[in-house]
mmCIF file of C-alpha atoms in Angstrom:
data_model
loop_
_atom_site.group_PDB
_atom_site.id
_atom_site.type_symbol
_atom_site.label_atom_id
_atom_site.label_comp_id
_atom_site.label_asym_id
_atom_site.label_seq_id
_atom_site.Cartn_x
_atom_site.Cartn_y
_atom_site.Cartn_z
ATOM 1 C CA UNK S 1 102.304 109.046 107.250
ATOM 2 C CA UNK S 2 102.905 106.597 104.968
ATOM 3 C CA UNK S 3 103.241 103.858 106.557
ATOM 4 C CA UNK S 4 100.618 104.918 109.299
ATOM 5 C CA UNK S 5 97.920 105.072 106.341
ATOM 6 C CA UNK S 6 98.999 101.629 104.928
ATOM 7 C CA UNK S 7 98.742 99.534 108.205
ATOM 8 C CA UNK S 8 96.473 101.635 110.452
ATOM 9 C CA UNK S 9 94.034 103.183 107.875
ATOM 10 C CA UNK S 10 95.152 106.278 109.833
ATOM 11 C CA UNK S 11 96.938 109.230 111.110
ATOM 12 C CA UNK S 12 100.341 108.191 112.541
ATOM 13 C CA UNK S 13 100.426 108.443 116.435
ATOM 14 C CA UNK S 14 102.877 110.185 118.458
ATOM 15 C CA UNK S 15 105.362 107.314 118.544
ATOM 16 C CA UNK S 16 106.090 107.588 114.794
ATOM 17 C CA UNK S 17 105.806 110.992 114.486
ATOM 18 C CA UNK S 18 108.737 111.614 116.897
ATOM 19 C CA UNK S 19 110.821 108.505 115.114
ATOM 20 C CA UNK S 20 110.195 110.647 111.629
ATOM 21 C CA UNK S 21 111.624 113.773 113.207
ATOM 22 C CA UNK S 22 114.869 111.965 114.378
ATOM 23 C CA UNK S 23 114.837 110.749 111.011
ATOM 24 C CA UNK S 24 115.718 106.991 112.395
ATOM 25 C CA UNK S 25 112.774 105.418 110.145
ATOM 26 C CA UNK S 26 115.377 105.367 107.624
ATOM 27 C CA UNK S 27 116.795 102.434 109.697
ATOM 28 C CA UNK S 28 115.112 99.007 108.465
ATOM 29 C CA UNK S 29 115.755 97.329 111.939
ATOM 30 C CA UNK S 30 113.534 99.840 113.227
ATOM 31 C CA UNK S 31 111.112 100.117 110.285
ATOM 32 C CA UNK S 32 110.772 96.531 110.865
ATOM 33 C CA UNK S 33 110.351 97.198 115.006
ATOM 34 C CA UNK S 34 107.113 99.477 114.295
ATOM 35 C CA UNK S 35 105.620 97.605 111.642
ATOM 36 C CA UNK S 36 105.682 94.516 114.476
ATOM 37 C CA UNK S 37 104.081 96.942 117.095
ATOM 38 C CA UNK S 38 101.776 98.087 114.274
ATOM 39 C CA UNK S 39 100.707 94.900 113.186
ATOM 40 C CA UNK S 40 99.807 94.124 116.900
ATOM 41 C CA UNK S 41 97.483 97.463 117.664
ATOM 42 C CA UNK S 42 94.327 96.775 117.401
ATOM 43 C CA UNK S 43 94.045 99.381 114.455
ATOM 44 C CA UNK S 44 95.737 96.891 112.300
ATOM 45 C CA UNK S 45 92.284 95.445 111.569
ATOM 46 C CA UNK S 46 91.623 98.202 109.391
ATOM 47 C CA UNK S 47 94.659 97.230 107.176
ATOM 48 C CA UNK S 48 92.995 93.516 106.856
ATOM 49 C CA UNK S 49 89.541 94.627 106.336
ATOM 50 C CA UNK S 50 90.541 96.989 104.054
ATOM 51 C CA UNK S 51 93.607 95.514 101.766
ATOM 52 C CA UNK S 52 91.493 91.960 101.524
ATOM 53 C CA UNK S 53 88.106 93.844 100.001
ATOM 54 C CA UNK S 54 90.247 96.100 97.703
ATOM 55 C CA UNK S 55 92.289 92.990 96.777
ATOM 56 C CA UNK S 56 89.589 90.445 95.873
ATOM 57 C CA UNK S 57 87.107 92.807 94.792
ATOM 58 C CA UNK S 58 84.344 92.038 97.364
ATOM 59 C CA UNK S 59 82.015 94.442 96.979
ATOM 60 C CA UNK S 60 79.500 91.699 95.273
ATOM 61 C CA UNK S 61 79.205 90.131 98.501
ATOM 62 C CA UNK S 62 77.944 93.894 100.111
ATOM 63 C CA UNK S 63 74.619 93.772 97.753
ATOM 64 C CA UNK S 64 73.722 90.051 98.220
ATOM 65 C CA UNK S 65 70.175 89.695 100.192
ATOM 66 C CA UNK S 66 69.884 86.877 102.570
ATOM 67 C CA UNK S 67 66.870 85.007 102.120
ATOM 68 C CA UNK S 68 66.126 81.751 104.083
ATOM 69 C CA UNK S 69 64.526 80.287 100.800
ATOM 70 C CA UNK S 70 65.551 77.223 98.738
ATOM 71 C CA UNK S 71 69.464 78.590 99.242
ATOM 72 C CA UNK S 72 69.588 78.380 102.737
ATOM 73 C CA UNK S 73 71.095 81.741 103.228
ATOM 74 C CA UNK S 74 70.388 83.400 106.169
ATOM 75 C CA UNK S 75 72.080 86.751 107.540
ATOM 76 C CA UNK S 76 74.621 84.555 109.952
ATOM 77 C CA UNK S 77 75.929 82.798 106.908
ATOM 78 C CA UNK S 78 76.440 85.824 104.964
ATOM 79 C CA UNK S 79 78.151 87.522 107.421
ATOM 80 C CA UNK S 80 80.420 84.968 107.697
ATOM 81 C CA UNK S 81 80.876 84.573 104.783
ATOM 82 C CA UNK S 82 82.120 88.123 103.871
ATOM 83 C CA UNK S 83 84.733 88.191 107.102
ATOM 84 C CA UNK S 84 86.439 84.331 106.081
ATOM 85 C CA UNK S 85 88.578 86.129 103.890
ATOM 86 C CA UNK S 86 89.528 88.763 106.347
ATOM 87 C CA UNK S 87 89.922 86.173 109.027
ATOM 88 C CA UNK S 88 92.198 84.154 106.688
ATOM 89 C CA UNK S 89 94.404 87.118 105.954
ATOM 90 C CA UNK S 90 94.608 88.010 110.072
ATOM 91 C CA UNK S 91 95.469 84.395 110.708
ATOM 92 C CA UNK S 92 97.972 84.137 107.968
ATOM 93 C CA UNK S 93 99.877 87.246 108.719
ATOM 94 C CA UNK S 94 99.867 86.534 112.486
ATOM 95 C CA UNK S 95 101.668 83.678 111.511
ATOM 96 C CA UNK S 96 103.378 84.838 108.999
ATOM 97 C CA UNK S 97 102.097 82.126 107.420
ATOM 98 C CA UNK S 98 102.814 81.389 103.590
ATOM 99 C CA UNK S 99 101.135 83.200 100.847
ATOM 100 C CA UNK S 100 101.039 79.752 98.829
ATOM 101 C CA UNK S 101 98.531 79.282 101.851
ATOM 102 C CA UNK S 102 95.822 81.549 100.127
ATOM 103 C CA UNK S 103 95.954 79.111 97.044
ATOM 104 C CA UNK S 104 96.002 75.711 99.378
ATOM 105 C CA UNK S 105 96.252 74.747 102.903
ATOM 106 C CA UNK S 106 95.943 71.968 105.313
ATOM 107 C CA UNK S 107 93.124 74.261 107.662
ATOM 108 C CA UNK S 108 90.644 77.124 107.254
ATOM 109 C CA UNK S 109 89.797 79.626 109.185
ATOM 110 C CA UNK S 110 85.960 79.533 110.439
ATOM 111 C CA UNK S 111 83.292 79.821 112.495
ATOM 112 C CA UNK S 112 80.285 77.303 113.610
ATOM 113 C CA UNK S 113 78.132 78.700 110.764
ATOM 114 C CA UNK S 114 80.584 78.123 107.685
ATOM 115 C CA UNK S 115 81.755 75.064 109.408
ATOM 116 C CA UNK S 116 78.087 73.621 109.362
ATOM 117 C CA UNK S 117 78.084 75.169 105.368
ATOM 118 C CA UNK S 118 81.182 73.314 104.787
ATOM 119 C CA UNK S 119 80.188 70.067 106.830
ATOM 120 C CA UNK S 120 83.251 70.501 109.056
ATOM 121 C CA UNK S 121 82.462 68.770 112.555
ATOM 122 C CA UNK S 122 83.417 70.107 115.683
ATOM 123 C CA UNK S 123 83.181 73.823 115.803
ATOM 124 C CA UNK S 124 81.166 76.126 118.043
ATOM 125 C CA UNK S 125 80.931 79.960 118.053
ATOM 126 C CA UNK S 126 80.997 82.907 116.680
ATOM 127 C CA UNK S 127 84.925 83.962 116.666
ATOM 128 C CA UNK S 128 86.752 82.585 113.590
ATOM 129 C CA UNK S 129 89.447 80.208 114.897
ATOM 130 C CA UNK S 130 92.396 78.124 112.764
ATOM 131 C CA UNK S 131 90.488 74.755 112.156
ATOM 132 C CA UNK S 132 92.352 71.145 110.433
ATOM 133 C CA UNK S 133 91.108 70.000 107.668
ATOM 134 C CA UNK S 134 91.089 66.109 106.474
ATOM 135 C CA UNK S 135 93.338 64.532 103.926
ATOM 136 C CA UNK S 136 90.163 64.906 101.690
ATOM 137 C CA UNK S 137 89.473 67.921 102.148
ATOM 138 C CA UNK S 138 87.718 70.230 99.435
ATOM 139 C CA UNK S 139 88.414 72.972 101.359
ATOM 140 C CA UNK S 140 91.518 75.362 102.238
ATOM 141 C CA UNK S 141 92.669 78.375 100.864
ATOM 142 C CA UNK S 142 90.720 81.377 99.360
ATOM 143 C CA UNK S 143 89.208 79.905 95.931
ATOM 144 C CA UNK S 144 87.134 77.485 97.891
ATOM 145 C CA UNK S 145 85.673 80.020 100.297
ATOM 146 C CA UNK S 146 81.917 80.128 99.874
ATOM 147 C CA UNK S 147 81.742 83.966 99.924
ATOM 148 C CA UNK S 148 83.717 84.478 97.012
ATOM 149 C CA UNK S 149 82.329 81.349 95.066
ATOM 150 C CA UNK S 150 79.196 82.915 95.609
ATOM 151 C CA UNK S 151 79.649 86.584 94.799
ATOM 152 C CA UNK S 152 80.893 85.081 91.677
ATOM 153 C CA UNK S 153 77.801 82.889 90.677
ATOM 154 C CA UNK S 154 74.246 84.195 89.497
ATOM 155 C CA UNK S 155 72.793 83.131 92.813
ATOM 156 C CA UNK S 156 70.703 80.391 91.327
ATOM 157 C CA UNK S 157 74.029 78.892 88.955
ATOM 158 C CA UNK S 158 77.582 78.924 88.998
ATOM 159 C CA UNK S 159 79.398 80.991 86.710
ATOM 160 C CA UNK S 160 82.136 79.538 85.760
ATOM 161 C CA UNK S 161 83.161 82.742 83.596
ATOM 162 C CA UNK S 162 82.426 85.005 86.039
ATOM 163 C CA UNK S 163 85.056 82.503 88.872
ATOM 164 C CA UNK S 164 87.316 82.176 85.927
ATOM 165 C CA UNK S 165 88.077 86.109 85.234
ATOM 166 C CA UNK S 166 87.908 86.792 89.349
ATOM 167 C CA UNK S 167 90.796 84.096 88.935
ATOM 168 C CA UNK S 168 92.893 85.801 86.294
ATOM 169 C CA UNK S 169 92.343 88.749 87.899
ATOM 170 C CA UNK S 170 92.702 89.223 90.963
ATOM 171 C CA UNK S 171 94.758 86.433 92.185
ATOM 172 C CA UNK S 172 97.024 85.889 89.168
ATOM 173 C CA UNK S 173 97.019 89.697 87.927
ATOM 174 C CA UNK S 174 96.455 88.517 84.079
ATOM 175 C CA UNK S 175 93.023 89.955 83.540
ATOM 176 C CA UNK S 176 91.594 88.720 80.211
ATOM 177 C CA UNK S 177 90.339 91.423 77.298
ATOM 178 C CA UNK S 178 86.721 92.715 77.689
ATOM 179 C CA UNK S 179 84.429 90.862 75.596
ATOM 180 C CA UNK S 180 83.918 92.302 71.584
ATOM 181 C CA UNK S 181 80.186 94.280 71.549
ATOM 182 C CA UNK S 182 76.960 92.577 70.395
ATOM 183 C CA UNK S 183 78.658 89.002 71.921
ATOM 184 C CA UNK S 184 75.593 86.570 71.577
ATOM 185 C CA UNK S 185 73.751 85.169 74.569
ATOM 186 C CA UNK S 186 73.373 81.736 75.680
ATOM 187 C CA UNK S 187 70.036 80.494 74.158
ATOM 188 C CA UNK S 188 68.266 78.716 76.773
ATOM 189 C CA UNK S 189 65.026 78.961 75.012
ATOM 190 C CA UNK S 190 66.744 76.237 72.542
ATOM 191 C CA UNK S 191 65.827 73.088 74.113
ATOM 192 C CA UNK S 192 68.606 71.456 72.591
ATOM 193 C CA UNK S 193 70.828 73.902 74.256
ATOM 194 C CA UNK S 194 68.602 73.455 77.483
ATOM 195 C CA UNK S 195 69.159 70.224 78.211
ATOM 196 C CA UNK S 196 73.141 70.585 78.099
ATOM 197 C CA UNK S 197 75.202 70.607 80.894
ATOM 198 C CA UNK S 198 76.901 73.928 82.135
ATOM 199 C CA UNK S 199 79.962 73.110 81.247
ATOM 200 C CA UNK S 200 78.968 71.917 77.531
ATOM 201 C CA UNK S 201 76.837 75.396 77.057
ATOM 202 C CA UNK S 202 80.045 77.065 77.523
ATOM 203 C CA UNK S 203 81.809 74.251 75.001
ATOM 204 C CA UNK S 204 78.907 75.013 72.808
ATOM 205 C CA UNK S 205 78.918 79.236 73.486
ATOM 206 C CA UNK S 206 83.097 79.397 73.031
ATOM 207 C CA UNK S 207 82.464 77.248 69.470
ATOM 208 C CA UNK S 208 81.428 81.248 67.926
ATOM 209 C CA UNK S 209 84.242 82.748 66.218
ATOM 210 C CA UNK S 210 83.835 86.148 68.434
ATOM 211 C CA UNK S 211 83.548 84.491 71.664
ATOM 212 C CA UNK S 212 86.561 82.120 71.434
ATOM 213 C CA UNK S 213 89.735 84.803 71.498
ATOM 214 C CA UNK S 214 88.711 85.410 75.171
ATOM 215 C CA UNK S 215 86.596 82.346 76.246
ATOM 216 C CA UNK S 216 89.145 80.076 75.477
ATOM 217 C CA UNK S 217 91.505 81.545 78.296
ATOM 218 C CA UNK S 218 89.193 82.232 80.915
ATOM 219 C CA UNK S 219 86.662 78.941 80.800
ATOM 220 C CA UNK S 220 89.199 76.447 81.795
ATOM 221 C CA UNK S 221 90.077 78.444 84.809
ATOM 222 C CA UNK S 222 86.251 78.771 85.848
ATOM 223 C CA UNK S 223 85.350 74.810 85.195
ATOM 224 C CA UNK S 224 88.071 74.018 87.763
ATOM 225 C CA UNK S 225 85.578 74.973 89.972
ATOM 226 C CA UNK S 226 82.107 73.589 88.930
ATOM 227 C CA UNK S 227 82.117 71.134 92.423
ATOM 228 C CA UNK S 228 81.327 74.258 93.835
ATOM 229 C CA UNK S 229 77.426 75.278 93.201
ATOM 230 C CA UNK S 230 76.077 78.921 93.581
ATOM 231 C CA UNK S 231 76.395 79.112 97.504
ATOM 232 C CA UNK S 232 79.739 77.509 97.379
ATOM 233 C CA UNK S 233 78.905 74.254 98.586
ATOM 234 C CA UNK S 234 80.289 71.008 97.756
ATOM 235 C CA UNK S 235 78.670 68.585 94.872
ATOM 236 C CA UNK S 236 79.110 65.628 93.209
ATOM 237 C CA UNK S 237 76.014 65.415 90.579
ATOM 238 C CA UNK S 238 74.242 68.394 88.814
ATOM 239 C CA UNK S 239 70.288 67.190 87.886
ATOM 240 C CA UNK S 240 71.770 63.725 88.557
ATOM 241 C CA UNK S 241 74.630 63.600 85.809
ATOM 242 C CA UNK S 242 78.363 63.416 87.411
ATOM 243 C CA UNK S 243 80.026 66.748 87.948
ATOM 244 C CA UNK S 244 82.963 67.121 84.644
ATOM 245 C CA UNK S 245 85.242 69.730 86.221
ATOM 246 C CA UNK S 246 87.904 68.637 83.844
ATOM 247 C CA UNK S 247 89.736 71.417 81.554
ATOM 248 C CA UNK S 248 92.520 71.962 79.399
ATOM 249 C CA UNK S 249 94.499 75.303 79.492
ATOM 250 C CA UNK S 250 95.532 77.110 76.799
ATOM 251 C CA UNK S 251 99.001 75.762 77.185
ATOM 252 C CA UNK S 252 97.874 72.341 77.166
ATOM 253 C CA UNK S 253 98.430 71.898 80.953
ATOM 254 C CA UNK S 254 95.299 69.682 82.231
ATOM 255 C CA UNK S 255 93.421 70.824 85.263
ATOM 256 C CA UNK S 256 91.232 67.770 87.485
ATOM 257 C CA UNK S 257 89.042 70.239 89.005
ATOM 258 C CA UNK S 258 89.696 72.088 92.115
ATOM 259 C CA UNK S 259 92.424 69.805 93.074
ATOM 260 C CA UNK S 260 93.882 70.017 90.017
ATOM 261 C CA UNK S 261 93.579 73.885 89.866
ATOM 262 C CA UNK S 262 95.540 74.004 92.737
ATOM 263 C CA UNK S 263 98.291 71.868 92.108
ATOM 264 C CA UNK S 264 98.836 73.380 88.771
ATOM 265 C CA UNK S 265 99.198 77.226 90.682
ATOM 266 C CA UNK S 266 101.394 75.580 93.107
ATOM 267 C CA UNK S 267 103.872 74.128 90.825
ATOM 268 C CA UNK S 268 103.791 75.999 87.373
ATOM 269 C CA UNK S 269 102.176 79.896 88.649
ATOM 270 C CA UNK S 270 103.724 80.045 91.958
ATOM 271 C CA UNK S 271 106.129 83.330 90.996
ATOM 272 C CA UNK S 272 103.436 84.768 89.321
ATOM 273 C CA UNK S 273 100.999 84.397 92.181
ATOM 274 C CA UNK S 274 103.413 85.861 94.715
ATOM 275 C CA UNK S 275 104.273 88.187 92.313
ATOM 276 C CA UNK S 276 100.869 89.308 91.891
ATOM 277 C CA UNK S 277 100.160 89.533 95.441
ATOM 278 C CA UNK S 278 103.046 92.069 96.364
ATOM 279 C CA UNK S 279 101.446 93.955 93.579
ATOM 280 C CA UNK S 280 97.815 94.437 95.353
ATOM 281 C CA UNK S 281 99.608 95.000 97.972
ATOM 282 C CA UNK S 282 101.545 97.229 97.079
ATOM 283 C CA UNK S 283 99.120 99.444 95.145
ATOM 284 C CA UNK S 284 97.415 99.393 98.134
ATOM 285 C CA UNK S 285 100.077 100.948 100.514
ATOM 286 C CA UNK S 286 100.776 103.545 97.991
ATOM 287 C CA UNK S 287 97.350 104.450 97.095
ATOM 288 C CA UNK S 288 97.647 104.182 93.645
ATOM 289 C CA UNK S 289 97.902 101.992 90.538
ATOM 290 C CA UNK S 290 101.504 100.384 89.797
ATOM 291 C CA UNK S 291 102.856 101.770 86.592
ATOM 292 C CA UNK S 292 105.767 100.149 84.030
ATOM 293 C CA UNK S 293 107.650 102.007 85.922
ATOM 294 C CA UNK S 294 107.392 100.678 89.373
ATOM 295 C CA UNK S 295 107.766 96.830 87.641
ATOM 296 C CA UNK S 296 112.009 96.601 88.573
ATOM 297 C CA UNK S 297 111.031 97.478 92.226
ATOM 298 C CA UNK S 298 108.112 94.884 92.340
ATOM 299 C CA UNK S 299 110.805 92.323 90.879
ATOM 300 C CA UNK S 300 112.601 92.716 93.510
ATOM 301 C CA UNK S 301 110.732 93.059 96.797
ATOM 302 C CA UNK S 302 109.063 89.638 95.184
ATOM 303 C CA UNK S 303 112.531 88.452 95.033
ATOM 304 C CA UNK S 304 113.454 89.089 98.606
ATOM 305 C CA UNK S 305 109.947 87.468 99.633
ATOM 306 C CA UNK S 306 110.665 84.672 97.964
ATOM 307 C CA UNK S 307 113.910 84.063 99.357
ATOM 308 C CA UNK S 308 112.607 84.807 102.724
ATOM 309 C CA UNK S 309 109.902 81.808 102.985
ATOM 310 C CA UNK S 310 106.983 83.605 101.238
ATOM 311 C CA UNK S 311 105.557 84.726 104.638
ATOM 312 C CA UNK S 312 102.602 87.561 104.863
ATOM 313 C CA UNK S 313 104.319 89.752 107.224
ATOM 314 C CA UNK S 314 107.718 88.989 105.232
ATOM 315 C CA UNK S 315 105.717 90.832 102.776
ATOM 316 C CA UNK S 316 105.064 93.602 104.587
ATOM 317 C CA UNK S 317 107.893 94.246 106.076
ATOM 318 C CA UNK S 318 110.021 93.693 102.771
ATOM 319 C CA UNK S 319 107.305 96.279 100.722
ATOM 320 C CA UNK S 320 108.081 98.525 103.378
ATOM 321 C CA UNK S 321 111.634 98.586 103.732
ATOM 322 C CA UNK S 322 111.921 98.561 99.586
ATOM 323 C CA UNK S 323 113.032 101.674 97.717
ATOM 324 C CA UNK S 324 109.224 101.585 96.222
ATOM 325 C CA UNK S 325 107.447 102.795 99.480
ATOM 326 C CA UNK S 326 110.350 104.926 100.858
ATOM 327 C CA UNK S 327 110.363 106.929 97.316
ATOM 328 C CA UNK S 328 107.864 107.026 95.297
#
């Protein structure tokens, strides 16, 4: 039932109910046999819809209204842009593609509308299909998406705090402490503060004693991304001034923007991001929040995934073979 719930949203069918009463679902080759011929019923797309919205918090994206105004959003683009994620994830665990590929890879997965959003030539249709990108890409992975760089803005800025804690979050499972009470606004009725940049409002906002304890670990994280404007979009100049998406961690590691965001999760956070992701996951196929206790177990499935090529389905399969899902 377990199991059934976990990948099929569902009931389990008459197949695993008679493996259960012969008690041979204790064997992992044939665990591993059924979560294949799970994975490839067409109820699996409940697990993907599902998981990925629970996972990266996407419910923002369910109470945007499309408008065809000044944005250019229109109900085609939002649509798309809430089942890129999803279509990522399918891809990805179809070919049990890298996890590593959710923080940078050489495609994305689209369709003609986000590939005209994204300026990516060549694509036509609905159906979301594996697409190359170009050596200079500025696209790939899940932070670059437009529907999540968008539920994350205020629809007319970006927010870099708002992408920063989604980061810490969600993908790296190091949220940051809520904010102290009575925290003061940004003043944009100074016009001295007005006429800064986004990025030195922040500088500016983080320089108050109760704002800095928290600001100064989530900001860095959410300038990475300033290239990225309210819609998700790719730009160079802001109100004609050069885009600064320069930052400095609190570890004194130095991020170059996007690109630099990246290559710093690749090659100093990569544990902790695959870590992280067997977590969600793994809340998710139990149904409940992972305690201290559970922390051993998570060690090791995200031991065995790691030693296994980081795959999706790896994942999946190593979750539910572990002691964790069997047990507890």
């Amino acid at each position: 039932t377990r199991l059934s719930l976990f990948l099929w949203c569902s009931l389990p069918d008459k197949t695993l109910l008679e493996l259960a009463s012969a008690g041979r679902l204790k064997d992992h080759e044939i665990l591993r046999k059924q979560v294949n011929r799970m994975l490839a019923d067409p109820r699996s797309t409940r697990f993907t819809k599902h998981f990925v919205g629970q996972w990266l918090r996407m419910q923002p994206l369910e109470y945007l209204n499309p408008t065809r105004g000044e944005n250019g959003m229109d109900e085609a683009l939002l649509e798309s842009m809430k089942q890129e994620p999803i279509a990522l994830f399918a891809d990805m665990l179809r070919h049990d593609s890298s996890v590593l590929d959710f923080i940078d890879a050489d495609y994305a997965v689209v369709n003609a509308r986000l590939a005209k959003h994204y300026g990516i030539p060549g694509v036509q249709g609905n159906d979301f299909r594996r697409v190359p990108l170009s050596a200079e890409r500025n696209r790939g992975g899940l932070l670059t998406q437009a529907g999540l760089l968008t539920m994350n803005s205020d629809g007319e800025e970006s927010h870099p705090v708002k992408r920063g804690v989604w980061l810490l979050t969600n993908l790296l499972n190091d949220p940051p402490p809520p904010p102290p009470p009575a925290v003061p606004e940004i003043d944009l009725s100074d016009p001295e503060i007005a006429k800064l940049t986004l990025k030195e409002r922040i500088e500016d906002h983080r320089d108050h004693a109760a704002c800095l304890s928290c600001h100064q670990k989530i900001d860095p994280w959410g300038i990475a991304f300033e290239n990225y404007d309210a819609m998700g979009r790719w730009r160079d100049q802001i109100d004609g001034k050069m885009v600064d998406a320069t930052s400095v961690l609190p570890n004194k590691a130095s991020l170059d923007g996007m690109k630099g965001l990246k290559e710093h999760l690749i090659q100093d956070r990569q544990e902790q991001f695959v870590r992280a992701t067997v977590e969600k996951m793994a809340s998710f196929a139990l149904g409940r929040q992972i305690d201290f206790g559970d922390h051993a177990e998570i060690k090791d499935i995200t031991k065995q995934v790691r030693k296994s090529g980081n795959g999706v389905k790896t994942m999946v399969v190593c979750l539910v073979t572990s002691e964790l899902f069997q047990t507890k």
